[in-house]
Structure formats: C-alpha cells, structure tokens
C-alpha cells in the first residue's frame, strides 16, 4: 500500500459515533415542522420512506404510509405485472374521483359480478355497453340475495345518478346524500364513464389529513425499478409517481446508461442510487440531468452482509455527509434520502442534520402490522420475518438479482432473520415523529432546513457511547 493511501484514509463515521449538540432553543414542540421533500417535485409530511423489500413494502404498507404522510416504495422482487398490480392498488386506495374504475358488461352473470367485487374489494360496478357507455350500476345490495345465474342487466339499477368531472367535493356529498346512494359515476357529455366517486373515499379523505397525494387526490406511490429493465419502468410509470432505482452500487457506467434511458422514457420522478461517496455524487449529478432524488448509503442495512463479503461500503451517515458536500458544491437542490442502518428517531435526526431530506427504513417498518408476512410467536413474543434482498431467501424469486454485481450473483450479500413486532404503522410513525421533533427542540431548530444549518455534531468516545445510553440498572424481564 502506498504511503498516500495509508495517511489519507477517511473516517467512515456511523450513527452510533455521534451526538447532536444541544443549542439555544425557542421553538415549542407544537411549532416544529418536519415536512420535507423526497424528490424535486414531491414533498412529504413526514420524512419517512419504507424500503423496497419484499418483507417490507407491498401495497398495504405503501397505502398506510402515504396516508400517514410518508412514502412506501414497492419492492421489485416480483413480475412486472405484479408490481403494476400493487401500484394500481395504492392509486385506487383513496381518491376523490377514482379514475381506474372496475366495470362489468350487462350480459355477465351475478356470480361473475360477485367474484369481481370480492377480488377487487369493491361494493359496486358501473355497467358499460359495448360502446363503453354507462347503462347501469350494480351494487352489493342488488346481488346479495340474487340467483347466481341471473344476468347483471336483470338486477342492475338502470336510472343511474351521475355527475361530470366538474363536480366539487361538496356537490358530490350533497348528491350522494340527496339520493341516498354510495356511488356517483362521473360521465362525459357522450355518456362515457370517466371515473367514480364513492362515499368510502370521501370519508377516508377526511380521516387522513396528513396523507400525501398527487394532484388528482390519489395517494403518492413509489416503486422500485432496475436500471436494466426499461419495460418495468415504463409499465409502472402510469401509476407510480416516484420510481426508485434499486441497485447496491449505482456508481457504474452500465447503471448510468440504463438510468439515462429510463429517465428519457418516463414521466415519474426518478430517484437514483445507492451511492455512497463524494465522487459518486459529483458524477451522478453532473452526468445525469434528470435525477430527481438520490438514495444514499451502502452496506449499513441491518440485513446487509455486503461489507463482510466484500469489505466495501459507505456507512449511511458518512455517505450522507459526502453526498451533501458534493451536492452543495454543485449548487444542487436534488433531495437526499439516507438509506440503511437507521434504528430510531435519533438516527433519523442525525441523517437529516447531515444533509438528508428523508430516511429510508427497512428494519423498522418490517416489524409493522402492514408489512407483508405473518406474525411469528417465539418464546412468548411476536416477530415478523425480515431478510435482505441479497439473501438466499430473496434470491429465490430471482427478480432482484441484478441489484448486485455480476460476479457476486452466487454469493449472498444479505442475511435472513426476524424483527420484533412493533404494532401498526400509525403507532410507529407517531413515535418516530415525536422523537424527531424532540431532537429538533434540543438543537433549537423549527424545521428541517434550520436543523441542517444549526446542527453541530460531536464524536463520542467509546466511554461516551456506553454512558450515553441506559446503564447501571437492572431491567426486570
Ligand atoms: P435497514 O437497516 O433499515 O436497511 O434494515 C434497509 C436497507 O438495506 C439495503 N438492503 C441490502 N443491502 N444486502 C445489502 O447489502 C441486502 O441483502 C440488502 N437488502 C436491502 C437497502 O438499501 C434497504 O433500503
């Protein structure tokens, strides 16, 4: 090794190495705002993003997280069709006017209508003729006790109350109430179906005031893509607002080429990553024009074995500082999402102070009720399964293999295990947001911009690391 290499080594600091120094504060907890930006175009009410992993984010997680003000990124360890199906579900979950309406033909049987309603979890289907004109509506009440072999046309309501897409939320509520109906089809001047308003969606809208939505009122949806799969990116583009590159080491000529092609072909915002160094950020930001966000951190994930297998990596805090430095030097406003190794609200505060705008978490969200997979009871406690996308378990499905470099395809870069069950997303988010706001209070910051300006880090000594956590008490079992 050359002398230069020995003496210019970077210190790869990680979350556990640092504390935020308390500063003069005048902010009351109620005045503290943790709104943030996840891409150049989209903001979040809470800077929390779930990892695209098949033990973390499918539609249930994405829906619930967006309702609470964060963002779910759907995993890609499945077929393109399955990924699109999940994204459609997120988009349909609640919106003032649903544009993707499930419909039926008049000559279908009641049995088919029942099956469709069960499959898509809806309680009514507009009935369209061959010209796609609305000719009726069949609801759960119409078919509940009807003979399975009857035709839809025999049981549907033919005089349908409709509105146009000019209708306001209040007008829609008045119409639904006046006619004691639960569904209001939206038609154009030729009688073609353009959408559907349902009472359920109107009620949900009031229930989640923090929800993050697109400009049609639908929940924001993120989805993982590979730089080498343009087809999937194009298919998801119709539904996902944000496409998230999902490779372990994005600083690579092939990834740049693939990403450039994808960005030229989609309208969604594209977050690229993962990157971990100053040089990678300079290259990415200066060579790829349309980057809307950066995903940052290599090897810190709780299920990662990359740095054990390869002795390569960039811990998330170090990576965030490096990328933020490069980004500031370039005058870039592209938001940074810190990814991997985040264990609690304190780590989130540190990542945001270091320059991130949002934090991506796998471990924390894998333990929530809304993550895929069942609860597992072990020695009187509940757990959920959690594994890395480079682990043997994830690699069985084979769709995410290209996250990792060619030579290591046969080598696991992730491990499998269980995480403690944490309850619902809502409980977990409340705890994370509360802790983050408290951290801002200590620093004396009212929002995340002020946090970045005012935060000062101190490096802990090994003795400090021990002292700055609960110690010298016995905790009862
Ligand atoms: P946490 O710490 O929240 O980290 O569990 C989640 C992040 O880890 C990354 N990831 C992996 N990294 N091998 C890796 O080296 C893997 O098998 C693996 N699976 C996920 C990913 O960035 C995720 O968001």
XYZ file of C-alpha atoms and ligand atoms in Angstrom:
501
model
C 0.000 0.000 0.000
C 1.345 3.426 -0.854
C 2.103 5.923 1.900
C -0.540 8.262 0.429
C -3.252 5.679 0.830
C -2.278 4.951 4.413
C -2.339 8.541 5.574
C -5.364 9.907 3.748
C -7.902 7.384 4.836
C -11.402 8.699 5.523
C -13.042 8.028 8.863
C -16.258 6.265 7.983
C -18.403 7.576 10.823
C -21.732 5.949 11.518
C -24.799 6.927 13.534
C -23.549 5.455 16.793
C -20.382 7.577 16.626
C -22.070 10.937 17.002
C -24.412 13.046 19.085
C -26.167 16.270 18.181
C -25.024 19.071 20.455
C -27.879 20.888 22.201
C -28.335 24.532 21.150
C -30.267 27.610 22.245
C -33.923 26.888 21.641
C -37.043 28.997 21.424
C -39.151 26.514 19.484
C -42.173 24.949 21.210
C -42.873 21.334 20.149
C -46.167 22.443 18.549
C -44.282 24.907 16.290
C -41.868 22.297 14.968
C -42.467 21.247 11.400
C -40.872 18.157 9.868
C -42.278 18.474 6.338
C -39.713 17.555 3.764
C -39.018 16.855 0.147
C -38.429 13.390 -1.281
C -37.817 14.451 -4.882
C -37.583 17.749 -6.716
C -41.339 17.587 -7.344
C -42.829 15.768 -4.351
C -42.989 16.710 -0.674
C -43.720 14.533 2.329
C -45.446 15.491 5.567
C -43.105 13.105 7.381
C -39.590 12.333 6.094
C -40.052 8.560 6.399
C -39.780 6.150 3.476
C -40.095 2.368 3.531
C -37.502 0.207 1.762
C -38.391 -1.612 -1.446
C -38.020 -5.083 0.043
C -40.422 -7.999 -0.162
C -40.600 -8.274 3.614
C -41.290 -4.540 3.949
C -43.303 -2.830 1.214
C -46.257 -4.157 -0.690
C -49.466 -2.225 -1.253
C -50.707 -2.369 2.339
C -47.555 -0.708 3.678
C -47.475 1.823 0.819
C -51.111 2.806 1.357
C -50.821 3.193 5.112
C -47.516 5.052 4.998
C -48.819 7.535 2.394
C -51.952 8.064 4.496
C -49.758 8.997 7.445
C -47.628 11.414 5.371
C -44.617 9.239 4.427
C -43.877 7.193 1.323
C -43.826 3.468 0.603
C -41.586 2.180 -2.168
C -42.999 -1.055 -3.597
C -40.432 -3.824 -3.965
C -39.446 -5.343 -7.310
C -38.887 -8.952 -6.340
C -41.910 -9.976 -8.420
C -43.108 -9.919 -12.021
C -43.678 -6.617 -13.768
C -47.407 -7.375 -13.758
C -47.442 -7.989 -10.008
C -45.592 -4.718 -9.412
C -48.092 -2.817 -11.562
C -50.964 -4.521 -9.735
C -49.601 -3.307 -6.383
C -49.107 0.241 -7.664
C -52.661 0.301 -9.042
C -53.983 -0.718 -5.665
C -52.149 2.153 -3.988
C -53.503 4.610 -6.524
C -57.026 3.312 -6.119
C -56.909 3.144 -2.347
C -58.493 6.522 -1.878
C -59.081 9.447 -4.093
C -61.865 11.874 -4.513
C -62.551 10.664 -8.062
C -61.301 7.158 -8.863
C -60.133 7.123 -12.465
C -59.347 3.395 -12.693
C -62.863 2.012 -12.315
C -63.687 -1.701 -12.264
C -66.690 -2.188 -14.561
C -68.822 -5.044 -15.891
C -70.868 -5.876 -19.011
C -74.681 -6.302 -18.755
C -74.659 -9.901 -20.013
C -72.241 -11.145 -17.312
C -73.762 -13.292 -14.568
C -74.435 -12.265 -10.982
C -71.892 -14.922 -9.993
C -69.193 -13.138 -12.022
C -70.143 -9.783 -10.533
C -69.833 -11.230 -7.019
C -66.444 -12.707 -7.827
C -65.163 -9.422 -9.265
C -66.359 -7.460 -6.243
C -64.675 -9.922 -3.889
C -61.455 -9.992 -5.884
C -61.081 -6.216 -6.053
C -62.719 -5.482 -2.704
C -65.307 -3.091 -4.156
C -69.039 -2.919 -3.460
C -70.342 -1.716 -6.788
C -69.593 -1.937 -10.502
C -70.723 0.504 -13.206
C -72.215 -1.408 -16.130
C -70.960 -0.474 -19.608
C -72.278 -1.495 -23.037
C -70.025 -2.381 -25.960
C -69.587 1.321 -26.786
C -68.243 1.893 -23.265
C -71.324 3.942 -22.373
C -72.693 3.781 -18.852
C -76.030 1.944 -18.859
C -76.414 0.974 -15.215
C -74.768 0.236 -11.899
C -74.812 -2.995 -9.927
C -74.063 -2.877 -6.219
C -73.546 -5.432 -3.499
C -77.126 -4.878 -2.319
C -78.501 -5.750 -5.774
C -76.793 -9.118 -5.881
C -76.565 -10.175 -2.238
C -79.607 -12.477 -2.389
C -79.932 -12.746 -6.176
C -79.745 -16.015 -8.120
C -76.140 -16.574 -9.303
C -77.272 -17.326 -12.848
C -79.210 -14.105 -13.399
C -77.634 -11.563 -15.728
C -76.282 -8.257 -14.451
C -78.827 -6.455 -16.637
C -81.652 -8.153 -14.652
C -80.526 -6.819 -11.295
C -78.740 -3.524 -12.020
C -80.132 -0.041 -11.366
C -80.810 1.479 -14.763
C -81.553 5.116 -13.864
C -78.112 5.993 -12.677
C -77.469 9.318 -10.928
C -74.283 10.729 -12.469
C -72.142 13.862 -12.419
C -69.432 15.341 -14.605
C -65.823 15.823 -13.594
C -66.603 19.465 -12.825
C -68.342 18.345 -9.624
C -66.817 19.643 -6.381
C -66.363 17.565 -3.245
C -69.253 19.362 -1.507
C -71.573 18.998 -4.502
C -70.764 15.296 -4.679
C -71.574 14.880 -0.987
C -74.914 16.669 -1.481
C -75.866 14.449 -4.444
C -74.897 11.259 -2.615
C -76.920 12.333 0.426
C -79.955 13.555 -1.516
C -80.331 10.291 -3.431
C -79.165 8.086 -0.533
C -76.585 6.449 -2.796
C -72.988 5.455 -2.125
C -71.517 5.716 -5.612
C -71.579 8.526 -8.130
C -70.297 7.676 -11.626
C -68.604 10.532 -13.496
C -69.513 10.671 -17.173
C -68.660 12.921 -20.109
C -71.211 14.600 -22.409
C -71.461 11.392 -24.505
C -72.272 9.212 -21.525
C -68.808 7.639 -21.391
C -67.570 6.704 -17.941
C -64.695 8.903 -16.744
C -64.483 7.980 -13.080
C -66.323 7.159 -9.897
C -66.848 8.919 -6.578
C -67.612 6.739 -3.563
C -68.700 7.617 -0.035
C -65.922 5.418 1.304
C -63.258 7.526 -0.399
C -64.844 10.782 0.716
C -64.886 9.566 4.316
C -61.286 8.342 4.097
C -60.170 11.708 2.770
C -61.250 13.402 5.984
C -59.749 10.620 8.072
C -56.148 11.147 6.948
C -55.415 14.874 6.912
C -51.654 14.246 6.630
C -51.905 11.960 3.614
C -49.538 12.730 0.741
C -51.384 12.870 -2.568
C -50.895 13.555 -6.258
C -52.817 16.397 -7.886
C -55.801 14.108 -8.505
C -56.067 13.383 -4.794
C -54.672 9.852 -5.059
C -52.062 8.622 -2.574
C -48.433 9.079 -3.624
C -46.830 5.849 -4.695
C -43.163 4.909 -5.043
C -41.929 1.784 -6.812
C -38.514 0.189 -7.198
C -37.010 -0.357 -10.627
C -33.823 -1.783 -12.051
C -31.660 0.364 -14.344
C -31.656 -2.639 -16.678
C -35.433 -3.037 -17.032
C -36.925 -0.269 -19.132
C -40.142 -2.260 -19.689
C -40.928 -2.418 -15.997
C -40.174 1.270 -15.536
C -42.497 2.162 -18.414
C -45.261 -0.111 -17.109
C -45.048 1.390 -13.621
C -44.818 4.941 -14.912
C -48.591 5.060 -15.394
C -49.204 4.523 -11.682
C -46.113 5.340 -9.635
C -45.241 8.979 -9.015
C -41.703 8.155 -7.985
C -39.514 5.408 -9.430
C -36.630 4.379 -7.209
C -33.520 2.819 -8.709
C -32.738 -0.285 -6.754
C -29.092 -1.333 -7.135
C -26.470 -1.795 -4.448
C -23.766 0.169 -6.332
C -25.169 2.730 -8.766
C -21.823 4.434 -9.469
C -21.264 2.297 -12.519
C -21.224 3.084 -16.248
C -23.892 0.494 -17.084
C -26.219 1.825 -14.404
C -25.736 5.375 -15.665
C -26.561 4.257 -19.201
C -29.666 2.348 -18.104
C -30.853 5.148 -15.821
C -30.440 7.734 -18.578
C -32.558 5.657 -20.936
C -35.247 5.177 -18.309
C -35.329 8.860 -17.393
C -35.777 9.705 -21.086
C -38.785 7.422 -21.270
C -40.809 8.014 -18.100
C -42.634 10.981 -16.637
C -42.331 9.891 -12.986
C -39.620 11.422 -10.800
C -36.631 9.081 -10.665
C -34.523 8.625 -7.531
C -31.159 7.042 -8.285
C -28.863 5.047 -6.025
C -27.457 3.661 -3.997
C -24.383 5.824 -3.903
C -22.010 6.395 -1.015
C -19.179 8.774 -1.904
C -18.431 12.355 -2.874
C -17.173 11.212 -6.293
C -20.307 9.168 -6.973
C -22.489 12.180 -6.153
C -20.457 14.504 -8.385
C -20.616 12.009 -11.268
C -24.313 11.288 -10.802
C -25.390 14.898 -10.526
C -23.190 16.193 -13.297
C -23.684 13.355 -15.778
C -27.383 12.569 -15.321
C -29.582 15.573 -15.964
C -32.973 14.413 -14.791
C -32.158 12.948 -11.392
C -34.982 13.873 -9.002
C -33.555 12.324 -5.853
C -30.526 10.460 -4.506
C -30.621 7.244 -2.475
C -27.579 7.170 -0.268
C -25.710 4.606 1.856
C -24.016 1.311 1.020
C -23.716 -1.622 3.372
C -25.260 -0.205 6.575
C -28.568 -2.060 6.369
C -29.377 -4.297 9.314
C -29.613 -7.286 6.964
C -26.595 -6.386 4.795
C -23.581 -8.605 4.616
C -22.091 -6.717 1.642
C -19.240 -5.196 3.588
C -18.463 -8.521 5.259
C -18.376 -10.306 1.927
C -16.552 -7.569 0.018
C -15.029 -5.197 2.623
C -16.548 -2.413 0.548
C -19.204 0.021 1.679
C -20.071 3.533 2.773
C -21.930 3.763 6.105
C -25.084 5.815 5.752
C -24.027 8.797 7.875
C -20.644 9.082 6.155
C -22.324 8.645 2.755
C -24.911 11.312 3.523
C -22.220 13.813 4.564
C -20.200 13.063 1.430
C -23.151 13.377 -0.939
C -24.416 16.528 0.800
C -20.966 18.095 0.425
C -20.829 17.298 -3.308
C -24.365 18.468 -3.798
C -23.744 21.787 -2.017
C -20.615 22.383 -4.090
C -22.603 21.817 -7.284
C -25.440 24.041 -6.052
C -27.813 21.103 -6.496
C -31.250 21.011 -4.856
C -31.784 17.290 -5.508
C -33.068 15.783 -2.230
C -31.032 13.097 -0.493
C -32.655 10.023 1.038
C -30.440 8.293 3.633
C -30.878 4.542 3.413
C -29.780 1.782 5.782
C -28.843 1.339 9.403
C -31.473 3.662 10.845
C -32.588 2.251 14.184
C -34.602 5.039 15.807
C -35.684 8.690 15.696
C -32.235 9.811 16.905
C -30.569 8.283 13.850
C -33.178 9.970 11.649
C -32.387 13.348 13.232
C -28.666 12.807 12.639
C -29.191 11.812 8.970
C -31.400 14.847 8.343
C -28.921 17.149 10.094
C -26.139 15.711 7.929
C -27.959 16.768 4.769
C -30.687 14.226 4.050
C -34.271 15.217 3.316
C -35.766 11.824 4.087
C -34.803 8.474 5.598
C -35.453 5.071 4.104
C -36.009 2.270 6.604
C -36.400 -1.467 6.215
C -35.892 -2.933 9.658
C -38.217 -0.532 11.485
C -41.069 -0.954 9.011
C -40.614 -4.719 8.594
C -41.865 -5.076 12.172
C -45.154 -3.300 11.471
C -48.533 -4.925 11.039
C -48.745 -3.591 7.467
C -45.555 -5.272 6.225
C -46.026 -8.482 4.200
C -45.789 -11.747 6.084
C -47.321 -13.252 9.148
C -46.692 -12.762 12.835
C -44.489 -15.435 14.320
C -44.567 -16.241 18.035
C -41.185 -17.128 19.531
C -40.735 -17.671 23.259
C -43.759 -15.597 24.178
C -43.012 -12.656 21.873
C -44.201 -11.776 18.393
C -41.842 -11.269 15.447
C -42.022 -10.754 11.696
C -39.686 -12.194 9.126
C -37.130 -9.796 7.618
C -34.418 -10.591 5.092
C -32.023 -8.720 2.803
C -32.716 -8.508 -0.920
C -29.341 -10.149 -1.474
C -30.102 -13.020 0.900
C -30.738 -16.585 -0.224
C -34.450 -16.227 0.652
C -34.943 -13.141 -1.540
C -32.843 -14.514 -4.367
C -35.181 -17.483 -4.776
C -37.684 -15.213 -6.547
C -34.793 -14.078 -8.808
C -36.318 -10.737 -9.830
C -33.904 -8.648 -7.749
C -30.696 -10.457 -8.656
C -29.437 -7.516 -10.691
C -29.297 -5.363 -7.511
C -25.862 -6.899 -7.121
C -22.840 -7.022 -9.375
C -22.395 -9.916 -11.802
C -19.577 -11.797 -10.082
C -21.382 -11.898 -6.761
C -24.684 -13.263 -8.056
C -23.964 -16.582 -6.408
C -22.793 -15.011 -3.193
C -25.354 -13.857 -0.646
C -24.977 -10.178 0.278
C -27.776 -10.260 2.817
C -28.976 -12.269 5.786
C -32.340 -13.601 6.978
C -33.963 -13.272 10.359
C -36.802 -11.839 12.396
C -37.587 -8.407 13.819
C -39.759 -7.721 16.863
C -43.365 -6.895 16.083
C -43.859 -3.142 16.603
C -47.603 -2.657 16.066
C -49.230 -0.514 13.421
C -47.510 1.976 11.128
C -49.509 4.681 12.801
C -48.030 3.806 16.244
C -44.508 3.548 14.863
C -44.760 6.805 12.913
C -46.095 8.654 15.947
C -43.093 7.511 17.951
C -40.581 8.388 15.217
C -42.120 11.806 14.543
C -42.271 12.599 18.279
C -38.619 11.665 18.780
C -37.534 13.630 15.710
C -39.383 16.756 16.851
C -37.789 16.424 20.285
C -34.360 16.245 18.607
C -35.103 19.461 16.701
C -36.109 21.017 20.006
C -32.714 20.174 21.529
C -30.857 21.594 18.533
C -33.065 24.701 18.579
C -34.489 24.182 15.078
C -38.065 24.797 13.964
C -37.844 22.828 10.742
C -35.512 20.575 8.798
C -33.770 23.437 6.985
C -32.914 25.032 10.315
C -31.778 21.648 11.599
C -29.237 21.441 8.762
C -27.982 24.981 9.434
C -27.808 24.815 13.218
C -26.831 21.208 13.940
C -23.394 20.558 15.364
C -22.101 17.016 15.733
C -19.830 15.749 18.447
C -17.894 12.490 18.096
C -18.416 10.129 21.006
C -15.580 8.288 22.673
C -16.099 4.566 23.419
C -16.696 5.530 27.084
C -19.232 8.138 25.963
C -21.036 5.593 23.808
C -21.524 3.453 26.877
C -22.542 6.297 29.128
C -25.000 7.914 26.706
C -27.427 5.024 26.926
C -29.282 3.485 29.868
C -26.735 1.889 32.217
C -26.215 0.572 35.723
C -29.786 -0.513 36.247
C -31.380 -3.921 36.227
C -34.326 -4.242 33.876
C -36.987 -6.745 35.004
C -37.850 -9.412 32.389
P -32.252 -1.341 7.389
O -31.073 -1.047 8.264
O -33.358 -0.379 7.570
O -31.707 -1.160 5.884
O -32.676 -2.759 7.559
C -32.516 -1.353 4.769
C -31.725 -1.089 3.502
O -30.720 -2.105 3.309
C -30.470 -2.266 1.904
N -30.553 -3.706 1.609
C -29.485 -4.506 1.482
N -28.169 -4.248 1.457
N -27.718 -6.545 1.170
C -27.287 -5.257 1.276
O -26.077 -5.021 1.219
C -29.023 -6.894 1.171
O -29.378 -8.065 1.071
C -29.953 -5.811 1.314
N -31.304 -5.768 1.312
C -31.627 -4.465 1.490
C -31.490 -1.438 1.165
O -30.859 -0.258 0.729
C -32.531 -1.176 2.227
O -33.286 0.006 1.998
